[in-house]
XYZ file of C-alpha atoms in Angstrom:
115
model
C -15.284 -26.213 -18.150
C -12.487 -25.728 -15.050
C -13.177 -26.437 -11.983
C -10.693 -23.743 -10.683
C -12.379 -20.498 -8.200
C -12.412 -17.566 -10.230
C -9.734 -15.119 -9.774
C -8.320 -11.530 -11.160
C -5.834 -12.508 -13.906
C -3.061 -10.788 -15.374
C -1.988 -11.073 -19.028
C 1.420 -12.376 -20.058
C 2.105 -9.003 -21.907
C 0.993 -6.953 -19.343
C 3.129 -9.231 -16.415
C 6.166 -8.892 -19.288
C 5.506 -4.869 -18.838
C 5.377 -5.340 -14.876
C 8.665 -7.122 -14.839
C 10.834 -5.035 -17.059
C 9.627 -1.379 -14.513
C 9.929 -3.716 -11.317
C 6.597 -3.819 -10.120
C 5.525 -7.075 -8.974
C 5.860 -9.773 -6.360
C 5.416 -13.305 -8.103
C 4.931 -16.717 -5.901
C 5.207 -19.637 -8.137
C 3.316 -22.534 -7.005
C 4.401 -25.534 -8.826
C 6.883 -27.781 -7.631
C 10.796 -27.561 -7.373
C 11.425 -30.198 -10.589
C 9.071 -27.682 -12.263
C 10.595 -25.150 -10.966
C 14.420 -25.918 -11.964
C 13.080 -26.414 -15.383
C 11.609 -22.962 -15.826
C 10.831 -20.034 -14.145
C 10.342 -16.267 -13.860
C 13.042 -13.982 -12.582
C 12.449 -13.433 -9.120
C 10.229 -15.920 -8.328
C 9.674 -16.974 -5.050
C 9.172 -20.903 -4.956
C 6.217 -22.647 -2.323
C 4.482 -25.306 -3.500
C 0.820 -25.472 -3.409
C 1.507 -27.903 -0.743
C 3.554 -26.386 1.241
C 1.503 -22.880 1.576
C -0.065 -23.567 5.336
C 3.294 -24.076 6.352
C 5.063 -20.916 4.395
C 2.272 -18.466 4.914
C 3.895 -15.746 7.291
C 6.509 -15.785 4.974
C 3.837 -15.346 1.729
C 2.460 -12.295 3.583
C 5.876 -10.589 4.364
C 7.007 -12.170 0.940
C 3.894 -9.798 -0.413
C 3.976 -6.786 2.142
C 5.001 -4.123 -0.261
C 1.713 -2.340 -1.355
C 3.495 -0.788 -4.362
C 4.210 -4.051 -6.352
C 1.525 -6.374 -8.040
C 1.021 -10.090 -6.970
C 0.930 -12.327 -9.204
C 0.196 -16.106 -8.464
C 1.432 -18.797 -11.101
C 2.094 -21.953 -12.016
C 2.002 -23.978 -15.591
C -1.180 -23.553 -17.038
C -3.578 -21.485 -14.036
C -5.105 -24.075 -12.152
C -2.865 -24.875 -9.155
C -2.084 -20.773 -8.383
C -5.753 -19.931 -8.935
C -6.990 -22.320 -6.088
C -3.620 -20.808 -4.715
C -4.965 -17.458 -4.388
C -8.647 -18.702 -3.454
C -6.777 -20.355 0.174
C -4.654 -17.127 0.362
C -7.885 -14.892 0.337
C -9.480 -16.859 2.813
C -6.487 -16.423 4.704
C -6.601 -12.926 4.355
C -3.672 -12.241 1.917
C -5.780 -10.235 -1.209
C -5.010 -8.488 -4.393
C -3.402 -11.305 -5.958
C -3.279 -12.015 -9.548
C -3.415 -14.972 -11.468
C -1.202 -15.469 -14.644
C -3.748 -16.674 -17.215
C -2.684 -19.570 -18.904
C 0.367 -19.768 -16.750
C 4.038 -20.129 -17.323
C 3.205 -22.187 -20.444
C 1.530 -19.169 -22.509
C 3.331 -16.334 -21.145
C 6.177 -18.423 -22.848
C 4.542 -19.303 -25.764
C 3.304 -15.484 -25.851
C 5.852 -13.405 -24.555
C 9.133 -15.358 -24.242
C 9.510 -18.020 -26.590
C 12.978 -18.703 -26.072
C 11.695 -20.336 -22.326
C 11.242 -24.339 -22.094
C 7.912 -25.921 -21.924
C 7.153 -28.521 -20.926
C-alpha cells in the first residue's frame, strides 16, 4: 500500500488523446536529470522541492481553464504529493498521470526511454 495521497488520476491513453488535441498542460515534478532522459511534450519542469518558490509560475502555467491540468513523475508518487500540496495552496483541478511516465511509455509510447 502506498503512502501517497489520494488524487484524481488520468490514464496514459487518455493523456495521449489530450496531447494529440492540444488540450492539456503538463507539470513534471521529477529532477532535471530525469527530465533530460525523457519528458512529455510541452511539460514544465518544476522539481518537487521547488514547488513553494515557483508557486506563482505554476498558477500562471495552469491559468487556462479550458486545458486539463496533469502532473506527473516517474511512477506517480511524487506527483500525488505535489497535487496534494498544490490543492492546499488553492491550485485545483489537477490530475495525476496514473503510473507516471514509466507506464505512459509502456502502454502508449514504447519508443520512449525508461529508467
